[in-house]
Coordinates of C-alpha atoms and ligand atoms in Angstrom, one line a residue:
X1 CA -51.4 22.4 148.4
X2 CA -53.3 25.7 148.9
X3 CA -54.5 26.6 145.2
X4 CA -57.5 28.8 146.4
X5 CA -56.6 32.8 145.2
X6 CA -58.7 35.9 146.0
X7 CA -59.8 37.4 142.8
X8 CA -56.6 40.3 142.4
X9 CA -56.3 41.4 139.2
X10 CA -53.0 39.7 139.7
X11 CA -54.0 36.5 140.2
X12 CA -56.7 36.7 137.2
X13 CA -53.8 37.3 134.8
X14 CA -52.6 34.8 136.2
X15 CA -55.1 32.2 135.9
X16 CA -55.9 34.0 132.3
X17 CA -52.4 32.6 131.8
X18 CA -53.0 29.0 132.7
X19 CA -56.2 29.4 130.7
X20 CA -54.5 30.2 127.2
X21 CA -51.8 27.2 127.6
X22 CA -54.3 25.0 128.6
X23 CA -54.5 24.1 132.2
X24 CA -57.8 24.5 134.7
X25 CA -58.7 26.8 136.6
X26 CA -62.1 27.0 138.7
X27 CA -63.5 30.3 139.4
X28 CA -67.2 31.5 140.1
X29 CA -70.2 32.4 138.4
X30 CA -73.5 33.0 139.4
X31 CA -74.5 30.2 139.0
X32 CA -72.2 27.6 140.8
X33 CA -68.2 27.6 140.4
X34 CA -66.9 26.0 136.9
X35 CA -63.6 24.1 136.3
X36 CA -62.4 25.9 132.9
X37 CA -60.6 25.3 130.2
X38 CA -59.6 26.8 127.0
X39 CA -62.5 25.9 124.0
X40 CA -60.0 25.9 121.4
X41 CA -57.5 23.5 123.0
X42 CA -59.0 19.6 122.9
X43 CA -56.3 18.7 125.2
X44 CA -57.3 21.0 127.8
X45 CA -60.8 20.1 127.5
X46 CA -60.3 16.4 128.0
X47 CA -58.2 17.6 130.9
X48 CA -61.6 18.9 132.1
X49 CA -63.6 15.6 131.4
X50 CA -60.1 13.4 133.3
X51 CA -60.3 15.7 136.4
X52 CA -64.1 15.5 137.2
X53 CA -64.1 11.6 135.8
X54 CA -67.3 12.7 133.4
X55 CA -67.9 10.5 130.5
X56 CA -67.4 12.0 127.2
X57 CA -70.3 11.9 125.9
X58 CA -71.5 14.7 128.3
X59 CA -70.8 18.1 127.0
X60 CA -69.8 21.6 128.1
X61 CA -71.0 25.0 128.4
X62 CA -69.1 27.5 126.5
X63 CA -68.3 30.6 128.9
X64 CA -68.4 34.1 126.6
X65 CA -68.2 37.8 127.9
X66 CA -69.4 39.4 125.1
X67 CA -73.1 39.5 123.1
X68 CA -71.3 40.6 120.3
X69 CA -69.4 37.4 120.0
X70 CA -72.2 34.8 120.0
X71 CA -72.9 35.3 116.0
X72 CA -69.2 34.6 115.4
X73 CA -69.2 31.3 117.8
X74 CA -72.8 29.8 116.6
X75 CA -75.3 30.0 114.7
X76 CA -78.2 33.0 115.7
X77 CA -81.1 34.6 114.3
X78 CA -83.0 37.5 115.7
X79 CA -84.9 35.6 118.8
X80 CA -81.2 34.2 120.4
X81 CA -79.8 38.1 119.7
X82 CA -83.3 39.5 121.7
X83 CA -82.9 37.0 124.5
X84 CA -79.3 37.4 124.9
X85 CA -79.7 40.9 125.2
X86 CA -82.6 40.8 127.4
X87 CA -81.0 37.9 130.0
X88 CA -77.3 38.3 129.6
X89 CA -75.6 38.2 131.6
X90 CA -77.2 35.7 133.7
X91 CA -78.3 32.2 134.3
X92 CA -79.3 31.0 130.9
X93 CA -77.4 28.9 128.6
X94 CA -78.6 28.5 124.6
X95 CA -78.2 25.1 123.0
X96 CA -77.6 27.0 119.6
X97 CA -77.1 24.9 116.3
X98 CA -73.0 25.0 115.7
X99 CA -71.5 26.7 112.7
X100 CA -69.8 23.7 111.2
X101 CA -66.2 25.0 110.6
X102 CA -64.1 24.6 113.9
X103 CA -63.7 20.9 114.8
X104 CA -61.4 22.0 117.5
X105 CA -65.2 22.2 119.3
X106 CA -65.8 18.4 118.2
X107 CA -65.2 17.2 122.0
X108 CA -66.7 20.1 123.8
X109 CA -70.2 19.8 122.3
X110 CA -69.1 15.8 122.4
X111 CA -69.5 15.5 118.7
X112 CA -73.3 17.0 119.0
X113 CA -74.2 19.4 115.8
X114 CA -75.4 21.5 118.9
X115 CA -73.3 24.2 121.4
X116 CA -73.9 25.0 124.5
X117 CA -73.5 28.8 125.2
X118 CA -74.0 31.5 128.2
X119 CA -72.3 34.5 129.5
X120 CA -72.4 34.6 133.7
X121 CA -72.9 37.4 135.6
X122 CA -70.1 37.4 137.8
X123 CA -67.0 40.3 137.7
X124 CA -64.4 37.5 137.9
X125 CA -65.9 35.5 135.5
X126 CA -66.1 37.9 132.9
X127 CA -62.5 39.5 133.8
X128 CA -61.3 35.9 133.4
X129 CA -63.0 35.2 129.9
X130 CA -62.1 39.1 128.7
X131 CA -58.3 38.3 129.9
X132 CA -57.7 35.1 128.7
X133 CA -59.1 36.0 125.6
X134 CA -60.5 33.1 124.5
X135 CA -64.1 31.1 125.5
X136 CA -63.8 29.3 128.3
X137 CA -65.1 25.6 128.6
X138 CA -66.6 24.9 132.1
X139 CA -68.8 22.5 133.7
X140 CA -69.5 22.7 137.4
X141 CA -66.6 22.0 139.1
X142 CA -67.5 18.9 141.0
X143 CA -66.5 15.1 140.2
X144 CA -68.8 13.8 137.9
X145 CA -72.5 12.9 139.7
X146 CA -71.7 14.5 142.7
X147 CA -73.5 17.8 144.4
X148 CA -72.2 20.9 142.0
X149 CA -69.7 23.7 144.0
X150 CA -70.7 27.1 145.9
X151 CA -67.8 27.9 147.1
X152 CA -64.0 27.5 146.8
X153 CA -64.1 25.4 149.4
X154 CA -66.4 23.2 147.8
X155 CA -64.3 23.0 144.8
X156 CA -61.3 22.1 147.0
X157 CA -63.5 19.4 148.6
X158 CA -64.1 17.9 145.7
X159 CA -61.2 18.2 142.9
X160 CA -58.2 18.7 145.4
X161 CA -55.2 19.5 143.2
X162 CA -56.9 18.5 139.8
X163 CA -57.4 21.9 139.6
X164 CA -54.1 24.5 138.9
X165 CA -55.9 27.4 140.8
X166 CA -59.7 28.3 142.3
X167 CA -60.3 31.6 142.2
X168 CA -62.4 32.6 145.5
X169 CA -65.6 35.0 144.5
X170 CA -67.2 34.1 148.2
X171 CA -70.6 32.1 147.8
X172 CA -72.7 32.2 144.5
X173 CA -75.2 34.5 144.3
X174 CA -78.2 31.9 142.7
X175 CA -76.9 28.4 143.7
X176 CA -78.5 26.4 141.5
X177 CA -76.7 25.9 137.4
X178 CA -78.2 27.7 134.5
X179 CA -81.6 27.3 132.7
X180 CA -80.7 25.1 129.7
X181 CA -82.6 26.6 127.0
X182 CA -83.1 24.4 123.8
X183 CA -82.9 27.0 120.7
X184 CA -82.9 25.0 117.6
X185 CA -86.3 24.1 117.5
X186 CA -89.1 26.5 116.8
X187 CA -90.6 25.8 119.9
X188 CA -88.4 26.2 123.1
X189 CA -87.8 23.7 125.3
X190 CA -86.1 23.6 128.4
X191 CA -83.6 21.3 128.6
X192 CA -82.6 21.6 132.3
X193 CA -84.8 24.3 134.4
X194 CA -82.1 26.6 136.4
X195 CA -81.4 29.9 138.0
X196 CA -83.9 31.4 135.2
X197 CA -87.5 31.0 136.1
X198 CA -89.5 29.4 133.3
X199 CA -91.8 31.9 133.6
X200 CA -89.8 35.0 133.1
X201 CA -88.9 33.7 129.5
X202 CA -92.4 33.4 128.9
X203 CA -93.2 36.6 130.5
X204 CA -90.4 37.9 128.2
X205 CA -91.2 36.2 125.3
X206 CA -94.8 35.9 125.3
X207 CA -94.4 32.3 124.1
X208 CA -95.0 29.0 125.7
X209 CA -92.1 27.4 126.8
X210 CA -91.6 23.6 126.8
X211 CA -90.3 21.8 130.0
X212 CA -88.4 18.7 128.5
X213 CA -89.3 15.1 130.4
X214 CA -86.2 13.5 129.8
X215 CA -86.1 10.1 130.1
X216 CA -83.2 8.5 132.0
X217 CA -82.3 6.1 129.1
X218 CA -82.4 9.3 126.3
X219 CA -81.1 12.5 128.7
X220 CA -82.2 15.2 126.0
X221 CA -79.6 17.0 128.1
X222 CA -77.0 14.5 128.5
X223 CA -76.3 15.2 131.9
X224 CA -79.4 14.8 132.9
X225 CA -79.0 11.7 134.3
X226 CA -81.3 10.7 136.9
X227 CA -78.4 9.8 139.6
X228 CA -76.6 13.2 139.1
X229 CA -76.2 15.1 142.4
X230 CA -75.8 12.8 144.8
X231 CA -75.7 13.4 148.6
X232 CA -73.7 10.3 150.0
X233 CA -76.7 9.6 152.4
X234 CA -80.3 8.6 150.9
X235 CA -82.5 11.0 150.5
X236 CA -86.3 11.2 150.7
X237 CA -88.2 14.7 149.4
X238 CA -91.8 15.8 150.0
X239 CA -91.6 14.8 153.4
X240 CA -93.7 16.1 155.9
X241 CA -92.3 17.4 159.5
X242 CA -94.5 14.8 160.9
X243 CA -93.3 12.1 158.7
X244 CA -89.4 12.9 159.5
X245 CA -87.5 9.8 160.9
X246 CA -85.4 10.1 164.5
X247 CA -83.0 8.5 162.3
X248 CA -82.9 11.4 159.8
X249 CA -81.2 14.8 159.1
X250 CA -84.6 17.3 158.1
X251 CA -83.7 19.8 155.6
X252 CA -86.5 22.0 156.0
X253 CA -88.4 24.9 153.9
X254 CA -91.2 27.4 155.7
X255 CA -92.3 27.5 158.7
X256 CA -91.4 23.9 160.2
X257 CA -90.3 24.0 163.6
X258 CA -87.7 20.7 164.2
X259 CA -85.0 21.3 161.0
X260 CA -82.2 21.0 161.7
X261 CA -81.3 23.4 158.4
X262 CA -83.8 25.4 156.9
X263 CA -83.4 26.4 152.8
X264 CA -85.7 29.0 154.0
X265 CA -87.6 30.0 157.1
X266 CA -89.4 32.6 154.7
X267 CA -90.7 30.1 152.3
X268 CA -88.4 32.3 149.7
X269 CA -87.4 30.2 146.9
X270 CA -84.3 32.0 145.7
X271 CA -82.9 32.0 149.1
X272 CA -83.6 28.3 149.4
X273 CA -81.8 27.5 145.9
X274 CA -79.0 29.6 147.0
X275 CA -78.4 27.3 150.2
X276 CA -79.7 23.8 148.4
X277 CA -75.9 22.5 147.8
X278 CA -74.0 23.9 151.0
X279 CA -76.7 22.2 152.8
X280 CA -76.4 18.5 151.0
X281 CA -73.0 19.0 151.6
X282 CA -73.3 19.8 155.3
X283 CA -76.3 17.1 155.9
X284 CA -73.6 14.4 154.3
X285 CA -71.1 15.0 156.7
X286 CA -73.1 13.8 160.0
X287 CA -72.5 10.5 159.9
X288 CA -75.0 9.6 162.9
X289 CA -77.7 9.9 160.5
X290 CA -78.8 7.3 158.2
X291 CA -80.6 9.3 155.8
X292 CA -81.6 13.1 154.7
X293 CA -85.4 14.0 154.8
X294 CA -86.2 17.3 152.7
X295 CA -89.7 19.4 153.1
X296 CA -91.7 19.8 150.3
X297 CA -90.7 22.7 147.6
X298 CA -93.3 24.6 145.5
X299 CA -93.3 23.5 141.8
X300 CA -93.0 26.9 140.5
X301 CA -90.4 29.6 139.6
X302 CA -86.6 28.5 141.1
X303 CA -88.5 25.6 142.7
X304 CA -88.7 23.7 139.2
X305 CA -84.8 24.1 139.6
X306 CA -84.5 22.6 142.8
X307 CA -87.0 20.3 142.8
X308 CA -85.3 18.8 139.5
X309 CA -82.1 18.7 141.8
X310 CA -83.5 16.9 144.2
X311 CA -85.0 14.4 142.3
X312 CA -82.1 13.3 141.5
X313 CA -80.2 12.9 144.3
X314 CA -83.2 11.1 146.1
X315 CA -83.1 8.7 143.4
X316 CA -81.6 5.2 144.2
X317 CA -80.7 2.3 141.6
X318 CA -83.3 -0.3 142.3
Ligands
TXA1 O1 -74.6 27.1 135.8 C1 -74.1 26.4 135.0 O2 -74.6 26.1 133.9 C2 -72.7 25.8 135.3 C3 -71.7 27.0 135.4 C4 -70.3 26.6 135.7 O3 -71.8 27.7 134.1 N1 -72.3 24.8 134.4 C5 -72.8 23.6 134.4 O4 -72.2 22.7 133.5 O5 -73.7 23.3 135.1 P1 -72.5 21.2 133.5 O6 -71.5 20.6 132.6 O7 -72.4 20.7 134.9 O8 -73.9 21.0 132.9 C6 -74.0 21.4 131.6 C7 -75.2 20.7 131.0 C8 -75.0 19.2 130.9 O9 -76.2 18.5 131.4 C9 -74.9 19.0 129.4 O10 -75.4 17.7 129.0 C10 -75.7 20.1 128.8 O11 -75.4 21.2 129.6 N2 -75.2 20.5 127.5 C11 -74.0 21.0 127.1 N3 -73.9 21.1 125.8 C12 -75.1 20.6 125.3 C13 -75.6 20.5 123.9 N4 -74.8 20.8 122.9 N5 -76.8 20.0 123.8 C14 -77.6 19.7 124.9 N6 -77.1 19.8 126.1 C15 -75.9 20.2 126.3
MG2 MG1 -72.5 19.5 136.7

């Protein structure tokens, strides 16, 4: 079945239309593609958690196209209305304290007194959200602890015909999902570092922000799993050119000579996090290599994000 559209105004209405009577439909963000569903329909949301195979107690980002709306959806004060209107749209999701009326929300903030809330910055996106007119329920649109989507393709790869229609935006701008920002403490905490440098909160902000070291019994995010994007070959990270087995597919970063894909010849970290999944994906498929061996990534500004990424798919049940 060939359920990957171009991004018509056509084919948004309808996808808007599958939306509002509660089927799926992928489409792109800035971020990475998300498989959505209509928030106010529970049945479409467990529809979500049944085609990626993702555990209940995991919950979803709310997708809204307007600032305005945020104060109707969750509870706000003046610091989420500044920082909405300074980084929306864009790649930062608020974990917001829920207004407690609507329990048609119960399973997507799965049963949490907490939502999860972001507006993308992506044309179809937001024409989709606007259109449908309802918020839209998405996680990446990858089976559950696997490598999250760039491309339509991706999504095809992975969900098949779990999905009614994928909208096709081309590749995502940033790569790497959102900045989970933690809100309902006085202090922020980042809950999963993302597209959105930590430090250009704080710039903004002029506040420290805390980096959350979530343990992988008590995920303070609950997807934060350690095993969550998983390659299907092991992976090793912070490994030197020199270090790099015959038996091994090099991801490099900088100026290393032998990779055999490089995030980034330039050492430029947002170019790197915009290549990161593609090229897990790609490395995956040789099968004449027993492993993937990754360069070391700076530990600041996108490469908290895809340093966290990696992590995690290096990690191996003992
Ligand atoms: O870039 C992104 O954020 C993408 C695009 C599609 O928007 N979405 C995404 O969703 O990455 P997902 O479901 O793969 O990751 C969402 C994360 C999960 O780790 C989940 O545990 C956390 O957000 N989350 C959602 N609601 C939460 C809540 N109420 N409290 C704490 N964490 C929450
Ligand atoms: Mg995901």
């Amino acid at each position: 079945m060939d359920n990957i559209y171009p991004g018509t105004p056509g084919n948004i209405d309808k996808a808007a239309d599958i939306i509002r009577n509660g089927g799926l439909v992928a489409f792109p963000t800035d971020t990475v593609y998300g498989l959505g569903a209509n928030v106010y329909l529970p049945s479409a949301v467990a529809g979500i958690f049944a085609a990626k195979e993702r555990p209940l107690f995991d919950p979803l980002i709310s997708h809204i196209a307007d600032i305005d709306f945020l104060p109707e959806y969750a509870q706000t004060d003046q610091r989420v209305m500044d920082l909405a209107r300074h980084f929306w749209p864009g790649p930062l999701t608020f974990v917001l304290k829920r207004k407690d009326e609507d329990h048609r929300l119960d399973l997507v903030c799965s049963g949490l007194p907490n939502i999860a809330v972001r507006m993308p910055n992506h044309p179809l996106a937001l024409a989709l959200i606007r259109t449908a007119g309802v918020p839209i329920a998405a996680p990446s649109a990858n089976r559950f602890k696997t490598v999250s989507p760039t491309s339509a393709q991706h999504v095809k790869d992975s969900l098949g015909d779990r999905v009614a229609m994928i909208l096709d935006g081309g590749p995502c701008r940033i790569g790497v999902e959102t900045t989970i920002l933690d809100l309902t403490t006085k202090e922020m905490v980042i809950l999963r570092a993302g597209g959105l440098p930590k430090e250009a909160i704080e710039a903004y902000t002029g506040e420290k922000v805390i980096l959350s070291q979530g343990t992988p019994d008590k995920p303070s995010a609950p997807g934060q799993l350690l095993k969550h994007y998983a390659p299907r070959l092991p992976m090793r990270i912070n490994v030197a050119e020199e270090d790099v087995r015959a038996d091994e597919f090099f991801i490099g970063f900088g100026p290393v000579k032998k990779a055999r894909l490089n995030l980034s010849p330039a050492g430029d970290l947002q170019e790197a996090a915009a290549n990161l999944f593609a090229f897990m994906r790609e490395a995956e498929k040789h099968n004449e290599f027993k492993g993937i061996a990754m360069s070391p990534i700076p530990q600041n500004g996108l490469g908290l994000a895809i340093n966290d990424r990696i992590r995690r798919a290096s990690y191996r049940e003992k």
